[in-house]
Amino acid sequence: MSRELPSPTGRRTFLRGAAGALAVPAAAGLVGALAAPAHADDTGLPDFAPVPAASAGPAPNADGYYVGRISGHLYWVTDTYYQAMFLTTKVGVVLVDAPPTIGHNLLRAIDDVTRANGRPSKVTHLVYSHSHADHIGAAGLFGPDVERISHAATARLLARAADRNRPLPTTTFHDRYQLKVGGETLQLAYHGPNHSPDNIFVYAPEHATLMLVDVLYPGWVPFKNLAVSQDIPDWIKAQSIAMDYPWETFVGGHLGRLGVRADGTRQIQYMNDLEASTRAAIDSVDPSPYFAKYSAQGNSWAIFKTFLDAVADTAAAPVAAKYAGVLAASDVFTKDNAWALLESLRIDAGLLGPFGVRP
């Protein structure tokens, strides 16, 4: 059924324009050379390398979203910043995540699809990938009657948050949950903490599609500080767990295109390269200048900051160069990712460098 929706606002106009700047036509989404660099302006903002055409997704429509079929009755929607996935069934729609930047465009996308395929447009089930507001902060749009499904830890985290835009789940599970609605199936699984304590794997077996949010970033380097992940060793492990699924299409929750298996392999290689470079930098960067200068001032935090920044710089440089033109934003976040990995290697793996056992 079609819904009467509000007219475009200034925010929607801004998001539509910004999304368009990050997208390319669908036909060019997976192939092509580097995009032309943007013209310099007088904002004083830094310039970064152009986004490879292979990293961009399909262009959003006039309302600022793109909705497309994955296979059969499985669809995805993106605004080039975030992604959601939904199944249209004989009895209603099963939606996975409700990112607020897509917001009401989720309703428009679902109406687009169900108007064409003749299936009900009402969202009857909403799966939460995890508790973070940037992925489910528009869940309140779907009313009180929808069945909301999540891991048990998500319920605890949302109860603490008390955010009306993220209503509490009505159904929770601990290890595995099979959701069957109107002839369609989603397999939900928890493989331990990774990006967050509650992040789950959502697999559509009939469509060979896996949705896993904030772990793999098709065509791009991971978000800042390894996706601000709370358990970096298990976040790294989750990439390999994802590759153990027999998927052909990947929905990562972010950015403008779907993933293929080569994207997962490439990110794992990026992380292997970054770890090797970070381990080498821990040994190669001389800590003595930092201790000499800041010990005299009694500023212990300055020693940590300057030494760790120097290691991250040294580790990031060859990796960012290697993936320039291969993974988008390798020059934007590789240093931040090296810094986060360095801290994990220190406190999780015990590579303490100059902060180890005193001789």
Tab-separated table of C-alpha atoms in Angstrom:
chain	number	residue	atom	x	y	z
A	1	MET	CA	0.000	0.000	0.000
A	2	SER	CA	1.275	3.472	-0.820
A	3	ARG	CA	1.894	5.934	2.004
A	4	GLU	CA	1.492	9.689	1.927
A	5	LEU	CA	4.912	11.017	2.870
A	6	PRO	CA	6.174	14.481	3.773
A	7	SER	CA	7.573	16.723	1.083
A	8	PRO	CA	11.369	17.115	0.784
A	9	THR	CA	13.060	19.130	3.522
A	10	GLY	CA	16.331	21.001	3.561
A	11	ARG	CA	18.018	18.042	5.267
A	12	ARG	CA	16.752	15.630	2.630
A	13	THR	CA	17.946	17.947	-0.110
A	14	PHE	CA	21.401	18.106	1.476
A	15	LEU	CA	21.626	14.342	1.930
A	16	ARG	CA	20.421	13.738	-1.620
A	17	GLY	CA	23.120	16.006	-3.031
A	18	ALA	CA	25.844	14.553	-0.835
A	19	ALA	CA	24.839	11.008	-1.692
A	20	GLY	CA	24.892	11.789	-5.380
A	21	ALA	CA	28.441	13.019	-5.087
A	22	LEU	CA	29.514	9.606	-3.774
A	23	ALA	CA	27.696	7.460	-6.327
A	24	VAL	CA	28.131	6.441	-9.938
A	25	PRO	CA	25.643	4.855	-12.319
A	26	ALA	CA	24.998	1.178	-11.587
A	27	ALA	CA	26.674	0.045	-14.799
A	28	ALA	CA	29.947	1.583	-13.643
A	29	GLY	CA	29.658	0.400	-10.063
A	30	LEU	CA	32.192	-2.432	-10.157
A	31	VAL	CA	34.571	-1.502	-12.957
A	32	GLY	CA	36.546	1.468	-14.156
A	33	ALA	CA	39.535	3.656	-13.481
A	34	LEU	CA	39.988	6.322	-10.840
A	35	ALA	CA	37.432	9.081	-10.844
A	36	ALA	CA	38.599	12.561	-11.785
A	37	PRO	CA	39.872	14.510	-8.760
A	38	ALA	CA	37.643	17.203	-7.361
A	39	HIS	CA	38.518	20.821	-7.994
A	40	ALA	CA	40.288	22.615	-5.178
A	41	ASP	CA	38.156	25.001	-3.151
A	42	ASP	CA	38.717	27.630	-0.503
A	43	THR	CA	37.168	25.791	2.460
A	44	GLY	CA	40.510	24.896	3.973
A	45	LEU	CA	39.431	21.257	4.193
A	46	PRO	CA	42.017	18.605	3.290
A	47	ASP	CA	42.105	16.956	-0.118
A	48	PHE	CA	42.055	13.173	-0.425
A	49	ALA	CA	42.644	10.763	-3.267
A	50	PRO	CA	39.692	10.285	-5.627
A	51	VAL	CA	37.382	7.357	-4.978
A	52	PRO	CA	38.012	4.487	-7.415
A	53	ALA	CA	34.996	3.933	-9.640
A	54	ALA	CA	34.986	0.261	-8.606
A	55	SER	CA	34.327	1.325	-5.010
A	56	ALA	CA	31.230	3.388	-5.744
A	57	GLY	CA	27.686	2.128	-6.013
A	58	PRO	CA	24.646	2.978	-8.100
A	59	ALA	CA	23.423	6.554	-8.193
A	60	PRO	CA	20.573	7.401	-5.800
A	61	ASN	CA	17.270	8.649	-7.155
A	62	ALA	CA	15.820	12.134	-6.717
A	63	ASP	CA	14.787	11.338	-3.132
A	64	GLY	CA	18.319	10.285	-2.198
A	65	TYR	CA	18.115	6.480	-2.151
A	66	TYR	CA	18.677	3.489	-4.393
A	67	VAL	CA	16.700	0.267	-4.050
A	68	GLY	CA	17.583	-2.843	-6.010
A	69	ARG	CA	16.880	-6.542	-6.202
A	70	ILE	CA	19.518	-8.969	-4.904
A	71	SER	CA	17.593	-12.043	-6.062
A	72	GLY	CA	14.013	-13.270	-5.981
A	73	HIS	CA	12.158	-11.299	-3.298
A	74	LEU	CA	15.324	-10.098	-1.492
A	75	TYR	CA	16.206	-6.405	-1.912
A	76	TRP	CA	18.612	-3.830	-0.558
A	77	VAL	CA	18.469	-0.067	-0.143
A	78	THR	CA	21.269	2.473	0.281
A	79	ASP	CA	21.785	6.218	0.527
A	80	THR	CA	25.543	5.673	-0.168
A	81	TYR	CA	26.320	6.045	3.569
A	82	TYR	CA	24.306	3.152	5.014
A	83	GLN	CA	22.493	0.031	3.810
A	84	ALA	CA	19.489	-2.049	4.825
A	85	MET	CA	18.118	-5.303	3.421
A	86	PHE	CA	14.532	-6.545	3.158
A	87	LEU	CA	12.487	-9.531	2.057
A	88	THR	CA	9.027	-9.117	0.605
A	89	THR	CA	6.885	-12.094	1.579
A	90	LYS	CA	3.312	-13.251	1.061
A	91	VAL	CA	2.314	-11.825	4.457
A	92	GLY	CA	4.518	-8.733	4.837
A	93	VAL	CA	8.041	-7.362	4.777
A	94	VAL	CA	11.022	-8.555	6.810
A	95	LEU	CA	13.459	-5.652	7.214
A	96	VAL	CA	17.034	-5.943	8.480
A	97	ASP	CA	18.167	-2.709	10.152
A	98	ALA	CA	16.701	0.776	9.925
A	99	PRO	CA	19.512	3.321	9.466
A	100	PRO	CA	18.362	6.845	10.335
A	101	THR	CA	20.165	8.474	7.383
A	102	ILE	CA	17.905	6.416	5.092
A	103	GLY	CA	14.969	7.025	7.434
A	104	HIS	CA	11.626	7.530	5.691
A	105	ASN	CA	13.244	6.487	2.424
A	106	LEU	CA	13.010	2.928	3.755
A	107	LEU	CA	9.234	3.256	3.492
A	108	ARG	CA	9.524	4.706	0.001
A	109	ALA	CA	11.875	1.943	-1.126
A	110	ILE	CA	9.583	-0.766	0.233
A	111	ASP	CA	6.593	0.866	-1.468
A	112	ASP	CA	8.531	1.022	-4.753
A	113	VAL	CA	9.176	-2.701	-4.639
A	114	THR	CA	5.849	-3.976	-3.306
A	115	ARG	CA	3.868	-1.778	-5.660
A	116	ALA	CA	5.688	-3.517	-8.500
A	117	ASN	CA	5.570	-7.091	-7.216
A	118	GLY	CA	2.102	-6.990	-5.661
A	119	ARG	CA	3.174	-8.172	-2.222
A	120	PRO	CA	2.109	-6.532	1.087
A	121	SER	CA	4.089	-3.412	2.003
A	122	LYS	CA	3.615	-3.584	5.779
A	123	VAL	CA	6.799	-4.318	7.724
A	124	THR	CA	5.864	-7.196	10.021
A	125	HIS	CA	9.372	-8.167	11.218
A	126	LEU	CA	12.437	-6.012	11.910
A	127	VAL	CA	15.802	-7.661	12.591
A	128	TYR	CA	18.407	-5.660	14.517
A	129	SER	CA	21.964	-6.478	13.428
A	130	HIS	CA	23.199	-4.895	16.666
A	131	SER	CA	22.287	-2.100	19.053
A	132	HIS	CA	24.109	0.875	17.527
A	133	ALA	CA	21.892	3.854	16.769
A	134	ASP	CA	23.470	4.596	13.398
A	135	HIS	CA	22.086	1.281	12.082
A	136	ILE	CA	18.715	0.938	13.841
A	137	GLY	CA	17.929	4.520	14.886
A	138	ALA	CA	14.902	4.678	12.548
A	139	ALA	CA	13.301	1.545	14.003
A	140	GLY	CA	10.598	3.647	15.646
A	141	LEU	CA	9.149	4.488	12.223
A	142	PHE	CA	7.589	1.032	11.955
A	143	GLY	CA	5.224	1.304	14.895
A	144	PRO	CA	4.595	-0.827	17.969
A	145	ASP	CA	3.146	-3.884	16.237
A	146	VAL	CA	6.232	-5.020	14.345
A	147	GLU	CA	8.074	-8.060	15.707
A	148	ARG	CA	11.625	-6.905	16.519
A	149	ILE	CA	14.275	-9.640	16.656
A	150	SER	CA	17.793	-9.379	18.044
A	151	HIS	CA	20.503	-11.069	20.048
A	152	ALA	CA	19.859	-11.124	23.779
A	153	ALA	CA	22.768	-8.737	24.397
A	154	THR	CA	21.132	-6.184	22.105
A	155	ALA	CA	18.096	-6.131	24.382
A	156	ARG	CA	20.285	-5.389	27.405
A	157	LEU	CA	22.152	-2.614	25.606
A	158	LEU	CA	18.950	-1.019	24.335
A	159	ALA	CA	17.361	-1.188	27.780
A	160	ARG	CA	20.333	0.790	29.084
A	161	ALA	CA	20.119	3.305	26.246
A	162	ALA	CA	16.382	3.946	26.744
A	163	ASP	CA	16.156	5.463	23.259
A	164	ARG	CA	12.609	5.764	21.939
A	165	ASN	CA	13.952	5.587	18.382
A	166	ARG	CA	15.283	2.095	19.127
A	167	PRO	CA	12.367	0.174	20.664
A	168	LEU	CA	13.258	-2.913	22.650
A	169	PRO	CA	13.226	-6.218	20.757
A	170	THR	CA	10.228	-8.457	21.232
A	171	THR	CA	12.101	-11.675	20.402
A	172	THR	CA	15.688	-12.495	21.357
A	173	PHE	CA	18.070	-15.423	20.907
A	174	HIS	CA	21.518	-16.467	22.124
A	175	ASP	CA	23.186	-18.625	19.469
A	176	ARG	CA	20.975	-19.233	16.435
A	177	TYR	CA	17.507	-18.307	15.280
A	178	GLN	CA	15.706	-19.275	12.090
A	179	LEU	CA	13.139	-16.726	10.959
A	180	LYS	CA	10.513	-18.079	8.538
A	181	VAL	CA	7.925	-15.631	7.238
A	182	GLY	CA	5.596	-16.081	4.274
A	183	GLY	CA	7.734	-18.651	2.518
A	184	GLU	CA	11.031	-16.781	3.059
A	185	THR	CA	13.861	-17.658	5.472
A	186	LEU	CA	16.614	-15.791	7.289
A	187	GLN	CA	19.183	-17.597	9.429
A	188	LEU	CA	20.445	-15.459	12.317
A	189	ALA	CA	23.633	-16.493	14.113
A	190	TYR	CA	25.847	-15.162	16.864
A	191	HIS	CA	29.533	-16.058	16.624
A	192	GLY	CA	30.746	-14.042	19.601
A	193	PRO	CA	31.627	-10.364	20.028
A	194	ASN	CA	33.310	-8.490	17.187
A	195	HIS	CA	32.480	-4.904	16.248
A	196	SER	CA	30.130	-4.857	19.225
A	197	PRO	CA	29.224	-7.397	21.906
A	198	ASP	CA	25.969	-8.271	20.111
A	199	ASN	CA	26.643	-8.081	16.359
A	200	ILE	CA	25.000	-10.947	14.450
A	201	PHE	CA	25.312	-12.668	11.071
A	202	VAL	CA	22.152	-12.600	8.914
A	203	TYR	CA	22.142	-15.184	6.121
A	204	ALA	CA	19.516	-15.622	3.396
A	205	PRO	CA	20.280	-19.165	2.174
A	206	GLU	CA	17.912	-19.182	-0.808
A	207	HIS	CA	19.618	-16.032	-2.059
A	208	ALA	CA	23.239	-16.857	-1.101
A	209	THR	CA	23.416	-13.472	0.649
A	210	LEU	CA	25.094	-12.597	3.943
A	211	MET	CA	24.504	-9.367	5.853
A	212	LEU	CA	27.135	-8.565	8.465
A	213	VAL	CA	27.450	-4.971	9.577
A	214	ASP	CA	30.642	-3.042	10.355
A	215	VAL	CA	33.008	-5.928	9.636
A	216	LEU	CA	33.663	-6.018	5.872
A	217	TYR	CA	33.599	-2.858	3.759
A	218	PRO	CA	33.395	-3.795	0.061
A	219	GLY	CA	35.638	-1.559	-2.003
A	220	TRP	CA	36.757	0.587	0.945
A	221	VAL	CA	39.154	0.411	3.862
A	222	PRO	CA	37.444	-0.149	7.217
A	223	PHE	CA	35.997	2.846	9.030
A	224	LYS	CA	38.175	4.804	11.467
A	225	ASN	CA	39.938	2.833	14.215
A	226	LEU	CA	38.935	-0.508	12.671
A	227	ALA	CA	35.264	0.404	12.757
A	228	VAL	CA	35.606	1.597	16.371
A	229	SER	CA	35.325	-2.076	17.246
A	230	GLN	CA	35.148	-3.105	20.876
A	231	ASP	CA	36.966	-6.426	20.402
A	232	ILE	CA	39.557	-6.103	17.663
A	233	PRO	CA	40.933	-9.674	17.743
A	234	ASP	CA	37.408	-11.057	17.380
A	235	TRP	CA	36.526	-8.386	14.796
A	236	ILE	CA	39.450	-9.647	12.709
A	237	LYS	CA	38.326	-13.240	13.285
A	238	ALA	CA	34.774	-12.341	12.177
A	239	GLN	CA	36.078	-11.546	8.695
A	240	SER	CA	37.189	-15.154	8.260
A	241	ILE	CA	33.955	-16.467	9.789
A	242	ALA	CA	32.059	-14.416	7.211
A	243	MET	CA	34.091	-15.980	4.416
A	244	ASP	CA	33.174	-19.448	5.703
A	245	TYR	CA	29.550	-18.790	4.724
A	246	PRO	CA	28.742	-19.809	1.123
A	247	TRP	CA	27.532	-16.346	0.131
A	248	GLU	CA	27.764	-14.779	-3.288
A	249	THR	CA	26.397	-11.351	-2.322
A	250	PHE	CA	27.403	-9.387	0.763
A	251	VAL	CA	25.533	-6.562	2.504
A	252	GLY	CA	27.917	-4.704	4.799
A	253	GLY	CA	25.623	-2.034	6.213
A	254	HIS	CA	27.727	0.851	4.912
A	255	LEU	CA	28.527	2.748	1.735
A	256	GLY	CA	27.048	2.442	-1.707
A	257	ARG	CA	27.517	-0.993	-3.157
A	258	LEU	CA	27.106	-4.662	-2.449
A	259	GLY	CA	30.065	-6.968	-1.990
A	260	VAL	CA	31.403	-9.976	-3.834
A	261	ARG	CA	33.746	-12.596	-2.428
A	262	ALA	CA	36.820	-10.862	-3.819
A	263	ASP	CA	36.018	-7.913	-1.538
A	264	GLY	CA	36.278	-10.080	1.557
A	265	THR	CA	39.547	-11.590	0.383
A	266	ARG	CA	40.939	-8.135	-0.330
A	267	GLN	CA	40.056	-6.733	3.101
A	268	ILE	CA	41.635	-9.729	4.818
A	269	GLN	CA	44.795	-9.086	2.791
A	270	TYR	CA	44.672	-5.391	3.767
A	271	MET	CA	44.469	-6.376	7.414
A	272	ASN	CA	47.315	-8.899	7.039
A	273	ASP	CA	49.463	-6.221	5.428
A	274	LEU	CA	48.552	-3.692	8.094
A	275	GLU	CA	49.379	-6.107	10.903
A	276	ALA	CA	52.739	-7.042	9.372
A	277	SER	CA	53.596	-3.379	8.863
A	278	THR	CA	52.508	-2.456	12.402
A	279	ARG	CA	54.544	-5.244	13.980
A	280	ALA	CA	57.591	-4.112	12.018
A	281	ALA	CA	57.060	-0.468	13.000
A	282	ILE	CA	56.890	-1.332	16.711
A	283	ASP	CA	60.431	-2.672	16.389
A	284	SER	CA	61.814	-0.055	13.994
A	285	VAL	CA	60.683	3.261	15.495
A	286	ASP	CA	63.244	4.536	18.011
A	287	PRO	CA	61.451	5.533	21.233
A	288	SER	CA	64.381	7.369	22.792
A	289	PRO	CA	63.599	10.891	21.460
A	290	TYR	CA	60.097	10.756	22.924
A	291	PHE	CA	61.253	9.516	26.307
A	292	ALA	CA	64.080	12.039	26.415
A	293	LYS	CA	61.942	15.080	25.658
A	294	TYR	CA	58.773	14.352	27.605
A	295	SER	CA	60.263	12.522	30.602
A	296	ALA	CA	62.101	15.717	31.427
A	297	GLN	CA	58.721	17.470	31.477
A	298	GLY	CA	57.093	14.736	33.554
A	299	ASN	CA	54.488	14.241	30.794
A	300	SER	CA	53.923	10.498	30.494
A	301	TRP	CA	50.899	10.841	28.193
A	302	ALA	CA	52.976	12.873	25.729
A	303	ILE	CA	55.471	9.986	25.529
A	304	PHE	CA	52.692	7.537	24.712
A	305	LYS	CA	51.007	9.838	22.208
A	306	THR	CA	54.044	10.837	20.198
A	307	PHE	CA	55.599	7.380	20.102
A	308	LEU	CA	52.365	5.590	19.210
A	309	ASP	CA	51.549	8.225	16.571
A	310	ALA	CA	55.002	7.748	15.055
A	311	VAL	CA	54.543	3.970	14.932
A	312	ALA	CA	51.097	4.344	13.347
A	313	ASP	CA	52.484	6.772	10.754
A	314	THR	CA	55.327	4.402	9.906
A	315	ALA	CA	53.014	1.385	9.729
A	316	ALA	CA	50.345	3.092	7.648
A	317	ALA	CA	52.488	4.674	4.947
A	318	PRO	CA	53.350	1.573	2.848
A	319	VAL	CA	49.888	0.056	3.286
A	320	ALA	CA	48.065	3.218	2.262
A	321	ALA	CA	50.322	3.460	-0.782
A	322	LYS	CA	49.765	-0.191	-1.741
A	323	TYR	CA	45.974	0.147	-1.668
A	324	ALA	CA	45.740	3.583	-3.274
A	325	GLY	CA	43.344	3.267	-6.193
A	326	VAL	CA	42.363	-0.224	-5.000
A	327	LEU	CA	40.438	0.469	-1.778
A	328	ALA	CA	38.718	3.815	-1.413
A	329	ALA	CA	39.896	6.095	1.404
A	330	SER	CA	43.146	4.219	2.016
A	331	ASP	CA	44.658	7.664	2.631
A	332	VAL	CA	41.789	8.702	4.934
A	333	PHE	CA	41.666	5.974	7.589
A	334	THR	CA	44.740	3.728	7.275
A	335	LYS	CA	46.700	5.682	9.886
A	336	ASP	CA	43.735	5.538	12.290
A	337	ASN	CA	43.375	1.826	11.604
A	338	ALA	CA	47.081	1.272	12.218
A	339	TRP	CA	46.792	3.129	15.536
A	340	ALA	CA	43.861	0.951	16.674
A	341	LEU	CA	45.632	-2.227	15.572
A	342	LEU	CA	48.797	-1.105	17.375
A	343	GLU	CA	46.884	-0.667	20.621
A	344	SER	CA	45.303	-4.106	20.194
A	345	LEU	CA	48.695	-5.686	19.530
A	346	ARG	CA	50.020	-4.027	22.689
A	347	ILE	CA	47.232	-4.826	25.119
A	348	ASP	CA	45.689	-7.961	23.561
A	349	ALA	CA	48.727	-9.672	22.021
A	350	GLY	CA	51.357	-8.400	24.477
A	351	LEU	CA	53.619	-6.612	21.941
A	352	LEU	CA	54.418	-3.846	24.391
A	353	GLY	CA	57.457	-2.361	22.662
A	354	PRO	CA	59.248	0.151	24.919
A	355	PHE	CA	56.492	-0.189	27.508
A	356	GLY	CA	57.330	-3.834	28.272
A	357	VAL	CA	58.988	-5.473	31.288
A	358	ARG	CA	61.684	-3.197	32.623
A	359	PRO	CA	65.146	-4.798	32.375
